[in-house]
Coordinates of C-alpha atoms in Angstrom, one line a residue:
X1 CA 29.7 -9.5 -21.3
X2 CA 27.5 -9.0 -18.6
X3 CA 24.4 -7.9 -20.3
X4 CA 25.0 -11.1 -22.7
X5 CA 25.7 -13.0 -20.1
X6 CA 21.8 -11.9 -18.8
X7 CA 20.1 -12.8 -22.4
X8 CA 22.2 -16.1 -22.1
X9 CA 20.5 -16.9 -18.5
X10 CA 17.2 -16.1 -18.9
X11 CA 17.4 -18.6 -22.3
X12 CA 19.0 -21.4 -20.3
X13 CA 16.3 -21.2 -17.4
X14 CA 14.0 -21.3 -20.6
X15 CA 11.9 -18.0 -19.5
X16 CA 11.4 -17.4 -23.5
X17 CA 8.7 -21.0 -23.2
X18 CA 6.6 -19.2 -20.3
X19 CA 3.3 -18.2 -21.0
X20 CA 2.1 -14.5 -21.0
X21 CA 0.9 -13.5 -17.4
X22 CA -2.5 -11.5 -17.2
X23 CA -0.6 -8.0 -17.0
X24 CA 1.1 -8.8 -20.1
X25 CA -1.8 -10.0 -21.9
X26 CA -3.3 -6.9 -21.2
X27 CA -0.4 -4.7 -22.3
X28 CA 0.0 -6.9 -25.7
X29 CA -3.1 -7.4 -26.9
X30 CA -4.0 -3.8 -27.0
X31 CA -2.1 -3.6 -31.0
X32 CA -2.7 -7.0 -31.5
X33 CA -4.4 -7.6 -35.2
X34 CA -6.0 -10.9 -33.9
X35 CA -6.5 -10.6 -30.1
X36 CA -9.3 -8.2 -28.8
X37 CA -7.7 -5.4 -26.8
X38 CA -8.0 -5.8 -22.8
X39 CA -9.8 -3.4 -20.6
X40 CA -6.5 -1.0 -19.2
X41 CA -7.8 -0.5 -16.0
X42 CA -6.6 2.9 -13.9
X43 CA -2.9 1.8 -12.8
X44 CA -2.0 0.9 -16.1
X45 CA -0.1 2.9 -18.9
X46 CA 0.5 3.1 -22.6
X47 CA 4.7 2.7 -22.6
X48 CA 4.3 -1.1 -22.6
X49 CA 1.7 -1.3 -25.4
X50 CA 3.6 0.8 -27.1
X51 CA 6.8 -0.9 -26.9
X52 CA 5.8 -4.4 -27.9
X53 CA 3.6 -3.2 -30.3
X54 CA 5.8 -4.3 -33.4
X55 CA 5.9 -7.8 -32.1
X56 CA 2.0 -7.8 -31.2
X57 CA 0.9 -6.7 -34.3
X58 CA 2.7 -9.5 -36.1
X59 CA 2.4 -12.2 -34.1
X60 CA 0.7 -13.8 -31.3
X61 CA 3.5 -16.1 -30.2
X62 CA 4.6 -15.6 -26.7
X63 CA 8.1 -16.7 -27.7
X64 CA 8.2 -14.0 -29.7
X65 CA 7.5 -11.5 -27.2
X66 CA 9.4 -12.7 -24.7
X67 CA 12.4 -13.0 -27.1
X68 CA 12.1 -9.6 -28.2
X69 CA 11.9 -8.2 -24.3
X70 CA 15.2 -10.2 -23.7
X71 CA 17.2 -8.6 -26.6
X72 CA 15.4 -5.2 -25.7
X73 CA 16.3 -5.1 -21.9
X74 CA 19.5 -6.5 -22.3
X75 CA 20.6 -3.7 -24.5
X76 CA 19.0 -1.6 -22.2
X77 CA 21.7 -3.5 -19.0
X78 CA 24.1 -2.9 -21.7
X79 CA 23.2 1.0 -21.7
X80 CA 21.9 2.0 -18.1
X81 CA 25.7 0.7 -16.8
X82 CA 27.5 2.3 -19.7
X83 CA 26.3 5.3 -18.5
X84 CA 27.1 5.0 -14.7
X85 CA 30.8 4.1 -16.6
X86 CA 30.9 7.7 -17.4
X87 CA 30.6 8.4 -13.7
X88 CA 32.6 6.0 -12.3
X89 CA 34.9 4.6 -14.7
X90 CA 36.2 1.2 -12.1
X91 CA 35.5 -2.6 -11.9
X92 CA 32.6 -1.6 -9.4
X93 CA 30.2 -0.7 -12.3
X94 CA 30.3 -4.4 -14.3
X95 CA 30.1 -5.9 -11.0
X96 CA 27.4 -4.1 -10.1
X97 CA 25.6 -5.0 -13.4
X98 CA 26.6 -9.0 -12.6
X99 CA 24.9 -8.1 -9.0
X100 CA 21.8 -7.0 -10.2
X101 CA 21.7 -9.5 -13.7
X102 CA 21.7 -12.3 -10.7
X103 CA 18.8 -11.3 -9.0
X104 CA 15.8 -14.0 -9.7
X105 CA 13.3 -11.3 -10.3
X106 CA 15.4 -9.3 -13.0
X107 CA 16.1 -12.8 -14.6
X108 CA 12.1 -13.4 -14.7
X109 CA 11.1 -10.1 -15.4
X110 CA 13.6 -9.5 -17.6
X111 CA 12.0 -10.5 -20.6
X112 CA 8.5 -9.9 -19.6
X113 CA 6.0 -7.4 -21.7
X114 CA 5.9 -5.5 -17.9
X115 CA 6.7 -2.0 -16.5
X116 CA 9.3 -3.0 -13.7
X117 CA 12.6 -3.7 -15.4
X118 CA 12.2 -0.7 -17.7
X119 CA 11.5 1.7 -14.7
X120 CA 14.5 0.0 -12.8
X121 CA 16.8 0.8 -16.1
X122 CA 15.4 4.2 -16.6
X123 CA 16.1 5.2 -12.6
X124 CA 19.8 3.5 -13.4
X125 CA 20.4 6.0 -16.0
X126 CA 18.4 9.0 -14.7
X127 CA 20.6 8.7 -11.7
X128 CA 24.1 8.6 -13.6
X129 CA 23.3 11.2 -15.6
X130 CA 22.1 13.7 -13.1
X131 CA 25.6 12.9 -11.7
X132 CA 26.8 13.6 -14.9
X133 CA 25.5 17.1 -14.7
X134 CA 27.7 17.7 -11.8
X135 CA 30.7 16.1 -12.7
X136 CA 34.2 16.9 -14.9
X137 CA 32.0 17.6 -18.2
X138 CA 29.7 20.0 -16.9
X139 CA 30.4 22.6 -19.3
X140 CA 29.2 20.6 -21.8
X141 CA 26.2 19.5 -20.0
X142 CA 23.8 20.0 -22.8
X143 CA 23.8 16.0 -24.2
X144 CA 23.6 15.1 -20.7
X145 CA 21.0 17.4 -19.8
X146 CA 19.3 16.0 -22.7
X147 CA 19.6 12.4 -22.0
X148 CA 18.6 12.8 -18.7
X149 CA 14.8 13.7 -20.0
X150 CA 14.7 11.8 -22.7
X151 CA 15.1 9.1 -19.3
X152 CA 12.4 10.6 -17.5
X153 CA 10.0 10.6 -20.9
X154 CA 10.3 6.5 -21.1
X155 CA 10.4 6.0 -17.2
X156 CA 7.0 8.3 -17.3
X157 CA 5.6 6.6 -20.6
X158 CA 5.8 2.9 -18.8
X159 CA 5.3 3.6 -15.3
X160 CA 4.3 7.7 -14.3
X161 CA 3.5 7.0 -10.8
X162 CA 7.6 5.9 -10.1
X163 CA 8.5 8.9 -11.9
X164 CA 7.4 11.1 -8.7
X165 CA 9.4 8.8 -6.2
X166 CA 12.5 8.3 -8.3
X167 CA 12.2 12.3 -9.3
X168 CA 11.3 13.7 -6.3
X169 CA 14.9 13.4 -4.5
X170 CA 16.7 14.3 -7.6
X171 CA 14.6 18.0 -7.8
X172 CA 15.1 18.2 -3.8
X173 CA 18.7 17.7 -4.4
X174 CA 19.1 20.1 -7.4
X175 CA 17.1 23.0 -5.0
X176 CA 18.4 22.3 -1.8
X177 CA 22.1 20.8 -2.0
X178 CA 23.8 24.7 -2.8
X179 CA 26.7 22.7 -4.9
X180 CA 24.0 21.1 -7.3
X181 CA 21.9 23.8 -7.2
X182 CA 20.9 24.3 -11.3
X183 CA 17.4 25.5 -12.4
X184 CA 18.3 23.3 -16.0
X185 CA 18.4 20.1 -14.3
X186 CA 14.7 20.5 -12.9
X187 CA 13.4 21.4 -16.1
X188 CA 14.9 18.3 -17.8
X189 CA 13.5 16.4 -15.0
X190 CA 9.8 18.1 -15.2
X191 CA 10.1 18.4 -19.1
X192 CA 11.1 14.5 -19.6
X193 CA 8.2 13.6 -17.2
X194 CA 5.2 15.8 -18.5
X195 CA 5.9 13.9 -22.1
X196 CA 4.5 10.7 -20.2
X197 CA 2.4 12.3 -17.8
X198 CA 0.3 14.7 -20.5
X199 CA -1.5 11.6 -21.9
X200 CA -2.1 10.2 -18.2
X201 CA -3.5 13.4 -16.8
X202 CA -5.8 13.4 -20.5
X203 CA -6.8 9.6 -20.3
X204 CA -7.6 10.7 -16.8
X205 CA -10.3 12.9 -17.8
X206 CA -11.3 11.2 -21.0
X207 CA -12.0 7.7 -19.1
X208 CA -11.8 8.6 -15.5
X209 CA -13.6 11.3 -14.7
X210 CA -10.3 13.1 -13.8
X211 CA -7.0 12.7 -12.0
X212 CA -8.1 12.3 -8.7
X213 CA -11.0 9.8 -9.6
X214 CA -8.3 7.7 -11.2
X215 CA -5.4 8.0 -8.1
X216 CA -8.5 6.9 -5.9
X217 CA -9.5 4.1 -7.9
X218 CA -5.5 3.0 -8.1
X219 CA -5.6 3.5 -3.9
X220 CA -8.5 1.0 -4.1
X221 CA -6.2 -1.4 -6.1
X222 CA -3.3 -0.9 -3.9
X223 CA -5.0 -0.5 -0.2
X224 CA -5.7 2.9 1.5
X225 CA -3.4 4.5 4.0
X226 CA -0.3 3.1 5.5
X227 CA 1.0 -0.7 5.1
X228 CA 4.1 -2.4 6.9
X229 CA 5.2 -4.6 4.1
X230 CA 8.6 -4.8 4.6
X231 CA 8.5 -8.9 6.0
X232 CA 6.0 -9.8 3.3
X233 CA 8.2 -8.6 0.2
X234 CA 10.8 -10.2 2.1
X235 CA 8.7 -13.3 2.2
X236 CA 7.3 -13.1 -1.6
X237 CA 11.1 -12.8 -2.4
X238 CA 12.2 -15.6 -0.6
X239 CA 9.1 -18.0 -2.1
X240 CA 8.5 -16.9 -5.6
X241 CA 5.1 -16.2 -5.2
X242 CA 4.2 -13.5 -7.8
X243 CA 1.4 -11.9 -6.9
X244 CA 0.4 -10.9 -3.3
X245 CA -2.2 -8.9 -1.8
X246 CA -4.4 -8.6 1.2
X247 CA -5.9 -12.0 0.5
X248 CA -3.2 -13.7 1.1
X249 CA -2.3 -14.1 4.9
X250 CA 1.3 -14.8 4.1
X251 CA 3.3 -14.0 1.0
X252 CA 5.7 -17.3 1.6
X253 CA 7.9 -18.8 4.2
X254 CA 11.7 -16.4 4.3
X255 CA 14.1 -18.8 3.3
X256 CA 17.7 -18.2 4.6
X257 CA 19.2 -18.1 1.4
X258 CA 17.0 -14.7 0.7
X259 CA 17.5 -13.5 4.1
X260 CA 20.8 -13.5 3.6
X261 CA 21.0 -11.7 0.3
X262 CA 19.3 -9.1 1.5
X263 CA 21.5 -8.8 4.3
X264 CA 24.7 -8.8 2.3
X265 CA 22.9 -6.4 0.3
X266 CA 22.5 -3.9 3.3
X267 CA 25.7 -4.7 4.7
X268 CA 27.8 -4.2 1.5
X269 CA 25.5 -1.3 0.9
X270 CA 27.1 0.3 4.0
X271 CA 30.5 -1.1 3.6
X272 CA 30.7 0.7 -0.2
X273 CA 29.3 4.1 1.3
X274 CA 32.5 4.2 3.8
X275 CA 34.4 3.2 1.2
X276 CA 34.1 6.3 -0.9
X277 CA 33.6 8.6 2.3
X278 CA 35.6 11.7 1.8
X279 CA 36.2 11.1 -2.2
X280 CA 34.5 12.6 -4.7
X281 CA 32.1 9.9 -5.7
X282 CA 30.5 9.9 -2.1
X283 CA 27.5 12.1 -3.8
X284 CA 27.1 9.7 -6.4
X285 CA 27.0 7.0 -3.9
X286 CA 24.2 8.6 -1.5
X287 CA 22.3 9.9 -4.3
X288 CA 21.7 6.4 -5.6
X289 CA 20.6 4.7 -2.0
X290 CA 18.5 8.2 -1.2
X291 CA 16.4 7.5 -5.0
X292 CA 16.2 3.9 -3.9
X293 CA 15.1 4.2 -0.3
X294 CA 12.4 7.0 -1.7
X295 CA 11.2 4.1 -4.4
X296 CA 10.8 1.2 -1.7
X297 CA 9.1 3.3 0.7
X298 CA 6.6 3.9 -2.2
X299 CA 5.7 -0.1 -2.0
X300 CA 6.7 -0.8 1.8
X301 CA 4.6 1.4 3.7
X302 CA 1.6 2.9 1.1
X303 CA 0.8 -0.6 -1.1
X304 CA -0.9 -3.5 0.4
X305 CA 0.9 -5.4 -2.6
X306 CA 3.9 -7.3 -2.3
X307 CA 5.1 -8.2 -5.4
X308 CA 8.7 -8.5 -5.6
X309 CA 8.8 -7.1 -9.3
X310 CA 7.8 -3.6 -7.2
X311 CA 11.6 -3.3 -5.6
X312 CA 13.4 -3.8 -9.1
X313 CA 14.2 -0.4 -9.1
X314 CA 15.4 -0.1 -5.6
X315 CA 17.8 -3.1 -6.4
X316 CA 19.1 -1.5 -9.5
X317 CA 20.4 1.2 -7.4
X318 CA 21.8 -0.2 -4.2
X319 CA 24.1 -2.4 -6.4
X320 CA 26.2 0.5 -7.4
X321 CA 27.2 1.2 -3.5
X322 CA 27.4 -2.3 -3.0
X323 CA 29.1 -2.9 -5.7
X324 CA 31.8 -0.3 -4.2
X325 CA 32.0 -2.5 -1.1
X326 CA 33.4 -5.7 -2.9
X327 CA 35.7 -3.8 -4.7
X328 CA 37.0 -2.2 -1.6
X329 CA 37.2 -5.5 0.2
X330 CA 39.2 -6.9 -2.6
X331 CA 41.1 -4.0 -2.6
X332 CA 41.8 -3.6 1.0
X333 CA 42.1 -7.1 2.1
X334 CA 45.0 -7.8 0.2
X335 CA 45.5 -11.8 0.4
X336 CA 41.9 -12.9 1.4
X337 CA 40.0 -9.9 0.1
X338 CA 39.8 -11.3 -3.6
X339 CA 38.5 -14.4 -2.6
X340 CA 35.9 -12.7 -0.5
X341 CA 34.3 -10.8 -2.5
X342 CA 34.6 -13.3 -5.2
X343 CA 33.3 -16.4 -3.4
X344 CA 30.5 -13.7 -2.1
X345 CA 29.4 -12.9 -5.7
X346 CA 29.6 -16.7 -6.8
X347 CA 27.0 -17.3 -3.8
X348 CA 24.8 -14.8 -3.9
X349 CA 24.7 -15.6 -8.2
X350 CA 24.2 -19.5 -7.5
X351 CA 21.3 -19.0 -5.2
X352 CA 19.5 -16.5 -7.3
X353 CA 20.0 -18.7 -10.5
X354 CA 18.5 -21.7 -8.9
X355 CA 15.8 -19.6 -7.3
X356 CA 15.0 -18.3 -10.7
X357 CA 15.2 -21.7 -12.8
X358 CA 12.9 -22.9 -9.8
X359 CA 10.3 -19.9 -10.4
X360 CA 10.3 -20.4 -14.1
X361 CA 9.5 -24.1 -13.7
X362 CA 6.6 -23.8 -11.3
X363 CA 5.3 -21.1 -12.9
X364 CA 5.8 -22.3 -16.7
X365 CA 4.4 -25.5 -16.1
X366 CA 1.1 -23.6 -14.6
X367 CA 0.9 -21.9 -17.2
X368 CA 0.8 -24.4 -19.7
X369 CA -1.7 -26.4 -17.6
X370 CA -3.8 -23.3 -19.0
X371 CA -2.9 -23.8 -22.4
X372 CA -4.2 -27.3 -22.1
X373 CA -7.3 -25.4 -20.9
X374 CA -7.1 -23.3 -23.6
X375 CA -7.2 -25.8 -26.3
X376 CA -9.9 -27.7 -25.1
X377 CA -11.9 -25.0 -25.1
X378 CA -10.9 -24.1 -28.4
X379 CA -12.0 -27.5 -28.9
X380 CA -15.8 -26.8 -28.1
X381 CA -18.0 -25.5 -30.5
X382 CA -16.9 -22.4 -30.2
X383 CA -17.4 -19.5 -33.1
X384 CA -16.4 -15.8 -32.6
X385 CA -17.1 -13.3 -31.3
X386 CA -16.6 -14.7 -27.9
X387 CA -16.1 -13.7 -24.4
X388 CA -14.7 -15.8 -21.3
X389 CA -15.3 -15.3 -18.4
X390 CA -13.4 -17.0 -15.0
X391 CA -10.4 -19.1 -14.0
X392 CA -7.9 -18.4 -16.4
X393 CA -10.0 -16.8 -18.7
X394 CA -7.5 -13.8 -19.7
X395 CA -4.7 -16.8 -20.9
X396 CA -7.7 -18.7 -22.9
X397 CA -9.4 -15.8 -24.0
X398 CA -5.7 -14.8 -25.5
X399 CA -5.0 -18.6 -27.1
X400 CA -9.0 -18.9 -28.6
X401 CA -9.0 -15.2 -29.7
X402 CA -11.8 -14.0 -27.9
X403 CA -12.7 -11.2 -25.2
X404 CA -12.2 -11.7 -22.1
X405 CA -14.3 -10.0 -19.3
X406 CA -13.6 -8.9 -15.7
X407 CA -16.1 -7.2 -13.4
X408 CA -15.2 -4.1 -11.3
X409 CA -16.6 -2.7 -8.3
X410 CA -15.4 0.8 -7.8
X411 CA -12.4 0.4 -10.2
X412 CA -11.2 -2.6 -8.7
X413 CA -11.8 -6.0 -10.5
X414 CA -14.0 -8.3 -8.7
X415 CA -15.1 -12.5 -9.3
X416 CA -18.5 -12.9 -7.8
X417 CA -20.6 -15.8 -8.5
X418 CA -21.4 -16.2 -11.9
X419 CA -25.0 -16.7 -10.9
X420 CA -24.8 -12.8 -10.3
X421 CA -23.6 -12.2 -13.5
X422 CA -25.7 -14.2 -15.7
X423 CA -27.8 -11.0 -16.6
X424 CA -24.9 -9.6 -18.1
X425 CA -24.0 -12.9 -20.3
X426 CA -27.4 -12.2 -21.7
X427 CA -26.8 -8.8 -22.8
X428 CA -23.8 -9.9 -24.1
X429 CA -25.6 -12.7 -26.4
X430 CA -27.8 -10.3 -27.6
X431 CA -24.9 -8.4 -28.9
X432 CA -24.2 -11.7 -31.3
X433 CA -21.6 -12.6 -28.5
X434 CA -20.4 -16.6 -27.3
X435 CA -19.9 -16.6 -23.6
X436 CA -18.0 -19.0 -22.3
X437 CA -17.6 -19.1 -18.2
X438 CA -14.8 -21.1 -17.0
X439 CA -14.7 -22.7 -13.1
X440 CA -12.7 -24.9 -11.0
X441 CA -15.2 -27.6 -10.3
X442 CA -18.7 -28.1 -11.9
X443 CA -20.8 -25.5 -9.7
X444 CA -24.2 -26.6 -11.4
X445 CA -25.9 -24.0 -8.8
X446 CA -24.2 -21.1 -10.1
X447 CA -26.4 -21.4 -13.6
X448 CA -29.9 -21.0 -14.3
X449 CA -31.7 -24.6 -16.5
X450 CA -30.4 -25.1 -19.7
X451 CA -26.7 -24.3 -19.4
X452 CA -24.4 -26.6 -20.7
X453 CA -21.4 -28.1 -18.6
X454 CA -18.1 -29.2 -19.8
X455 CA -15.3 -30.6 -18.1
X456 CA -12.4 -29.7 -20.0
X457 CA -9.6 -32.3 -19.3
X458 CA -10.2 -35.6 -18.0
X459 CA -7.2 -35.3 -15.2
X460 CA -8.5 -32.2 -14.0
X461 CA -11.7 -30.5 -12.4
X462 CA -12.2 -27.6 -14.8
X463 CA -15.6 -26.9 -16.5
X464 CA -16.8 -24.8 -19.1
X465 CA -20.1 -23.7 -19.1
X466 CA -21.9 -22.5 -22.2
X467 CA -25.1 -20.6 -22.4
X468 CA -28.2 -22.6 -24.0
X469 CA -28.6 -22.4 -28.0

């Protein structure tokens, strides 16, 4: 009910009519028969592509890809929880589900051609089934042993850099913790991982010029040495705001209602960890917040990014514990305790719902600005092949079925002027390629004589620029 319940929100908030983002662009047009495939710059890696393939190389409807993610990640609620029901066979699992199902970020993301949700599903199920290993069926351990990196393999495919963080603590457990010490479980863990980490570390030396080449080039993207980022996810969290980096002096204003979530978060965290002190899910428990803790110091202290989609896996983990702590406090507060925990799940869910129909209007109605852009400039005379280059070129380049290009400077893509880039345009037209440069305003200085300029819409200041002949 509760994974249907998900598919059901993310309809009524009408994610399926939001545009493709730039990341997801990037990740479907690489099988897509009409699209030209994006660059996939270092951080990125093939499980996406992969997974939406069948869709992209029918169709080029975002509707359709977004419709397919729903269905996909909601079985995929539907199978990380029924595992952790295995474990921990109470009321606290489903709840937990509902907990993290409510969250505005798993509602946006959840039907999003991105790595976030998956990696948050796969850590869900990696964790429960390393438990698993441990618990009453251990003697038949072999499935579970099994399952466990077959979880690793996708978590590595989509997103190999997570693996290490959401890894690392379950091989430190299985070495160090004498009761859970078993040589099979690191094996599945390294064995699962190498399947999506064997065509990194070759890409790595086919494109990059090796492993550590590429990790510098993803430092680059994500800002060298330590970062305290802890208020600005807090503040990208509380305002929506997508994508935030060290251009931006602030990620957002922290609201109260996202305050307190977070809070109740923490607190109910703690509250389910007491809970189950002495009993013999406690491990379970402190496995979980240990894997998540390890995750979100990944993005907190070493990423100058704030992105809120970073913590999804961190969330999908604390929910369990917290989850423990509602059913305690329904349990142990006899009269009120139902109604506690009840009217704190129906608050926390209203907020986030709101929040995340409130995201998916901004940002849908941003996006289709660009698809007005889009079709104007499909509207020029325009034959392919064609590049774009600018403001919004990945979304137009995607809609007109051209190229899109981005410069990089050390791995790291860059917008300079395109007076400094007009060389290149030319090089490009020799090739038998239309360039098309899209800006925010006219900019006449920014291109040599003979350029043409085109203001796309007549309510708003956006230009296309076209090279002469």
């Amino acid at each position: 009910m509760v994974a249907l319940g998900y598919a059901a929100a993310q309809l009524a908030v009408g994610m399926h009519r939001v545009f493709l983002g730039w990341d997801e662009i990037l990740y479907v047009s690489q099988f897509s028969r009409e699209v030209p495939a994006g660059f996939m710059d270092a951080p990125r890696a093939w499980g996406v592509p992969l997974i939406v393939a069948p869709v992209a190389a029918t169709t080029t409807s975002a509707e359709a890809v977004r419709i397919f993610m729903i269905l996909l990640i909601g079985l995929g609620v539907f199978c990380a929880f029924r595992t952790w029901l295995r474990a921990r066979d109470t009321v606290a699992v489903p709840l937990a589900a509902l907990l993290l199902c409510s969250l505005w970020v798993s509602i946006f993301y959840g039907n999003a051609a991105m790595p976030n949700m998956l990696t948050a599903l796969c850590a869900l199920a990696a964790v429960a089934l390393f438990v698993r290993v441990y618990g009453p069926g251990a003697r038949r351990a072999r499935p579970v042993l099994l399952g466990l990196a077959a979880t690793f393999a996708a978590m590595s495919m989509v997103r190999p850099l997570d693996t290490v963080w959401i890894g690392l603590p379950l091989i430190a457990a299985a070495c160090l913790h004498r009761p859970w010490r078993r040589p099979a479980v690191v094996v599945a863990i390294l064995a699962g991982s190498a399947i999506g980490w064997l065509p990194w570390v070759i890409e790595s030396y086919v494109r990059f010029g090796g492993v550590l080449p590429r990790l510098a080039e993803i430092a680059r993207w994500n800002g060298r040495g330590l970062h305290a980022q802890g208020l600005r996810h807090l503040q990208s969290f509380s305002s929506g705001r997508l994508l935030c980096d060290s251009s931006h002096a602030s990620c957002g204003e922290p609201t109260l209602n996202a305050t307190l979530a977070w809070a109740a978060l923490v607190i109910l965290v703690g509250v389910g960890l007491l809970a189950l002190r002495g009993g013999v899910h406690l491990p379970a428990a402190v496995i979980a917040v240990v894997v998540a803790a390890a995750n979100a110091a990944a993005y907190l202290f070493l990423s100058q990014l704030a992105n809120p989609r970073f913590l999804l896996p961190t969330y999908a983990l604390l929910v369990l514990p917290a989850a423990e702590g509602l059913r305690w406090l329904s349990l142990r507060l006899s009269r009120v305790g139902p109604l506690l925990a009840g009217g704190i799940v129906a608050a926390f869910a209203g907020t986030q719902l709101a929040m995340a129909n409130g995201v998916a209007v901004t940002v849908r109605d941003a996006r289709d600005r660009e698809i007005q852009r889009a079709k104007a400039v499909i509207g020029l005379p325009l034959r392919r092949p064609c590049v774009l280059y600018g403001r919004s070129a990945t979304q137009i380049a995607y809609l007109a079925h051209c190229r899109y290009w981005r410069p990089y400077v050390k791995g790291v893509p860059q917008r300079p002027p395109a007076a400094r880039v007009v060389p290149v345009f030319d090089r490009m037209r020799a090739r038998g390629l239309q360039v098309v440069v899209v800006t925010r305003g006219k900019r006449l200085r920014d291109f040599p004589a003979g350029w043409r300029h085109v203001r796309l819409l007549p309510d708003q200041s956006w230009h296309a620029h076209l090279p002469p002949g």
